[in-house]
Backbone as a printed PyTorch tensor [residue, N CA C, xyz], in Angstrom:
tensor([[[-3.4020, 51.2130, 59.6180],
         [-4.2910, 51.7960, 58.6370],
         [-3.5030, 52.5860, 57.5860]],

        [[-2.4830, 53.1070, 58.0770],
         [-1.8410, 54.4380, 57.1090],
         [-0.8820, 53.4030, 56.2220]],

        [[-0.3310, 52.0810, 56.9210],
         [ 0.5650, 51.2590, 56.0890],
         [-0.3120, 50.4340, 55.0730]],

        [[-1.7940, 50.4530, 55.2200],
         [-2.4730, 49.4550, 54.3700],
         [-2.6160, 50.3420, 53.2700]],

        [[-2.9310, 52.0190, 53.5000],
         [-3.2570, 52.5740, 52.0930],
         [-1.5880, 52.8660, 51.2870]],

        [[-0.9080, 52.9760, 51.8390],
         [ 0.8060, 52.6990, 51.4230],
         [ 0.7840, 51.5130, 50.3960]],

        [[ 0.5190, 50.5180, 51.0200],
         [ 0.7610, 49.3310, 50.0430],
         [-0.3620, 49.1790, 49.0200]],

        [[-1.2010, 49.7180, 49.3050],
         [-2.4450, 49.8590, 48.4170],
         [-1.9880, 50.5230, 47.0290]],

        [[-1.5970, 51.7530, 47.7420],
         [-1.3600, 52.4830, 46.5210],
         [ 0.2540, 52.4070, 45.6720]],

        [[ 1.1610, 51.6990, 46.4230],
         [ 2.0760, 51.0230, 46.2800],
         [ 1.7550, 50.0140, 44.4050]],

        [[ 1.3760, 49.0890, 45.1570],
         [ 0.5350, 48.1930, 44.6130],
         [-0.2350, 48.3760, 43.0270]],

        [[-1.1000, 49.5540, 43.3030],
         [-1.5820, 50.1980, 41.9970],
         [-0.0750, 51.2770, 41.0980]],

        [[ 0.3180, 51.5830, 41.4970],
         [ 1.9330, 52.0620, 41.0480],
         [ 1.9920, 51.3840, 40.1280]],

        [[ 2.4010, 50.2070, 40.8580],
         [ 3.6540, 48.9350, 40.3480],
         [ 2.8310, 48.1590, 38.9850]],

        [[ 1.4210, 48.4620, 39.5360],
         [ 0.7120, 47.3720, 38.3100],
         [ 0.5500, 48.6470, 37.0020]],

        [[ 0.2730, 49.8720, 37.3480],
         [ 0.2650, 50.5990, 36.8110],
         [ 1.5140, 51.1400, 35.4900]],

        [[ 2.8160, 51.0740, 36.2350],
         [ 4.0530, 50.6660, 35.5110],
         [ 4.3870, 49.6920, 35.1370]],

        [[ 3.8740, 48.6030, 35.1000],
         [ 3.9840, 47.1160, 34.3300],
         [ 3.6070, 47.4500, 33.3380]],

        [[ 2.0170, 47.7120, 33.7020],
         [ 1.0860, 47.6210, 32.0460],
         [ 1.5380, 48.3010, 31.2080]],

        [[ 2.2550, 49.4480, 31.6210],
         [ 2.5640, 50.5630, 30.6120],
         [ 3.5770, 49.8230, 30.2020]],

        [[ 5.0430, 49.5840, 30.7630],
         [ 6.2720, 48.5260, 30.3860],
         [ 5.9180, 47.4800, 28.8890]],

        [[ 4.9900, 46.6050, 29.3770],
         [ 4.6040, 45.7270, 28.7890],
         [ 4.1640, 46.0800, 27.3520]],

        [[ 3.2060, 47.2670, 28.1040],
         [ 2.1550, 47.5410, 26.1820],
         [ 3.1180, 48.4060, 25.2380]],

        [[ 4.1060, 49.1200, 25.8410],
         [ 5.0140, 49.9400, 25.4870],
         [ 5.9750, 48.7170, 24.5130]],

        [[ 6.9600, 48.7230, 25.4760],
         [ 7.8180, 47.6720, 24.9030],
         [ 8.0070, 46.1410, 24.6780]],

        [[ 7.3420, 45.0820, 25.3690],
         [ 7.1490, 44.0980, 24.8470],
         [ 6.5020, 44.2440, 23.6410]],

        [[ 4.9930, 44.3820, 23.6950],
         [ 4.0840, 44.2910, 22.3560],
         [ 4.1120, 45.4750, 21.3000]],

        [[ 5.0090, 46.6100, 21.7210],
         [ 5.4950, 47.8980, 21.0050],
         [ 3.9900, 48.4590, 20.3640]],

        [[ 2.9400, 48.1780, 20.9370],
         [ 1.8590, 49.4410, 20.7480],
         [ 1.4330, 50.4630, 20.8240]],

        [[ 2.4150, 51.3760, 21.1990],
         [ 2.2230, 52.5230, 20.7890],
         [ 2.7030, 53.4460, 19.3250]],

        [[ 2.7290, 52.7280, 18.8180],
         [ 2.8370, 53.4350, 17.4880],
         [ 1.8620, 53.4820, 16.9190]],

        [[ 1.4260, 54.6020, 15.5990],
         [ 0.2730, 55.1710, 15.3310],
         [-0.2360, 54.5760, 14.6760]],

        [[ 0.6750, 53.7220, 13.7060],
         [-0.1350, 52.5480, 12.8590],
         [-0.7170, 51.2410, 12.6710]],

        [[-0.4260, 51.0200, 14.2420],
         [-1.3660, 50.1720, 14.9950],
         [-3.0540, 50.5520, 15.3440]],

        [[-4.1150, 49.3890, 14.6630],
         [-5.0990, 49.9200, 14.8600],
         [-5.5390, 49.6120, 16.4420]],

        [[-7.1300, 50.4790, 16.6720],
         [-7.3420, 50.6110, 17.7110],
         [-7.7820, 48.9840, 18.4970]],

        [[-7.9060, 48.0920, 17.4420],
         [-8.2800, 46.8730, 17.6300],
         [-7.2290, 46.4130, 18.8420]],

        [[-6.3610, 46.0880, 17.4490],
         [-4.7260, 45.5330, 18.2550],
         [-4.6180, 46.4360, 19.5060]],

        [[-4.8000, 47.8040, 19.6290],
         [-4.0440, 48.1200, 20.9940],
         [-5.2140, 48.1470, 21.6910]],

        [[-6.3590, 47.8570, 21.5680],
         [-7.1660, 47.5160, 23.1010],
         [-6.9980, 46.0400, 23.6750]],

        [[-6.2490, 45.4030, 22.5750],
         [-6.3840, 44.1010, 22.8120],
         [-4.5510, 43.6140, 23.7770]],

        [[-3.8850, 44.5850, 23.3210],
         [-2.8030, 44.5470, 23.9570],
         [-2.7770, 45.3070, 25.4250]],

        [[-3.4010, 46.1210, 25.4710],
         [-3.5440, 47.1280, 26.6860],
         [-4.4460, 46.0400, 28.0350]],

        [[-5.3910, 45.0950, 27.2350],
         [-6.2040, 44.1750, 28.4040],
         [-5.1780, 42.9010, 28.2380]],

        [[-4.0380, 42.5090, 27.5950],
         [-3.0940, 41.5150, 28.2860],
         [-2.3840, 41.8040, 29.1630]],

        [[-1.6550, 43.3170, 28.5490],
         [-0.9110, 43.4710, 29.2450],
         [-1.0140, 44.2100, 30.8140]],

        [[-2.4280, 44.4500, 31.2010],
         [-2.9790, 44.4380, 32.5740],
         [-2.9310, 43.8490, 33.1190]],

        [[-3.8620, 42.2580, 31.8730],
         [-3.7350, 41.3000, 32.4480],
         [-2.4080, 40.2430, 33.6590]],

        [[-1.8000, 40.6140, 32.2340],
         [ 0.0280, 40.3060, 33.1450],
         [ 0.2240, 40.8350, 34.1210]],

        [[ 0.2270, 41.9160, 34.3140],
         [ 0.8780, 42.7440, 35.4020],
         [-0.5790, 42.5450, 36.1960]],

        [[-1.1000, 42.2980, 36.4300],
         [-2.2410, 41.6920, 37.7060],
         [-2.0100, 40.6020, 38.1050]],

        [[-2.0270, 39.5930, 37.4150],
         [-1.0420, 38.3800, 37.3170],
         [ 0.1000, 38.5370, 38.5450]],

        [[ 1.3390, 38.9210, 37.6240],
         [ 2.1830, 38.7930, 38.1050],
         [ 2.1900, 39.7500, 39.6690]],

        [[ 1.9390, 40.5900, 39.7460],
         [ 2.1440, 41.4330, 40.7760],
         [ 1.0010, 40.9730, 42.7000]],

        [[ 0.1040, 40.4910, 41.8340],
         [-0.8670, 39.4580, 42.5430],
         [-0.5520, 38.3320, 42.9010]],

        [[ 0.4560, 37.6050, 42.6070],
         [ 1.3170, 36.6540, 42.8640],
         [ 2.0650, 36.8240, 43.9590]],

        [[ 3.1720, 38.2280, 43.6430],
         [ 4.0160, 38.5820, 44.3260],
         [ 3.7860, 38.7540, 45.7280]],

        [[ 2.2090, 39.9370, 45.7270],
         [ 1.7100, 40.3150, 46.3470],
         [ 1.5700, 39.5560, 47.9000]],

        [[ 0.9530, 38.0840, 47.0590],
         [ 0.4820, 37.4010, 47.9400],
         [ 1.4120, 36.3980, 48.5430]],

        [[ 2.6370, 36.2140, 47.9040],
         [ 3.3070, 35.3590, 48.4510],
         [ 3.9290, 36.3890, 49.6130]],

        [[ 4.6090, 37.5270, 49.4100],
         [ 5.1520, 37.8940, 50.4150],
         [ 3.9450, 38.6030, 51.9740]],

        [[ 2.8210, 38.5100, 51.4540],
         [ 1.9450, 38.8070, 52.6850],
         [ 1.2860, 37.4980, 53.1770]],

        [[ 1.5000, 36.4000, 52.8150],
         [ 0.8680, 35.6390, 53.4230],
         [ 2.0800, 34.4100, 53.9250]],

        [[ 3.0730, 34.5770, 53.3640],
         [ 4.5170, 34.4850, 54.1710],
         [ 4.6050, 32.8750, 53.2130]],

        [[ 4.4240, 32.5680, 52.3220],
         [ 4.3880, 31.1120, 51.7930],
         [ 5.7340, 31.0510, 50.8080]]])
């Protein structure tokens, strides 16, 4: 039980520091003269990705494939 909320919150971390990674420096949206359009629209890819990818990961190494 105590190792499932570990990886749980593990888990939300990692996706948590992606998205930021991603919207930060791949798509460089945080600058001010980006409108709010563009960065809601970058902030739901780059979740997207990092759910993606980390959901992938996730599952390959817990389901042993």
């Amino acid at each position: 039980m105590f190792m499932d909320i570990v990886f749980s919150l593990l888990a939300a971390l990692l996706v948590s520091a992606t998205t930021m990674a991603l919207y930060l420096g791949l798509f460089r949206c945080g600058r001010s003269e980006i409108g709010p359009g563009r960065k809601a629209l970058c902030g739901a890819l780059s979740g997207s990705l990092a759910l993606l990818t980390w959901g992938l990961l996730y599952t390959q190494t817990y389901l042993g494939w």
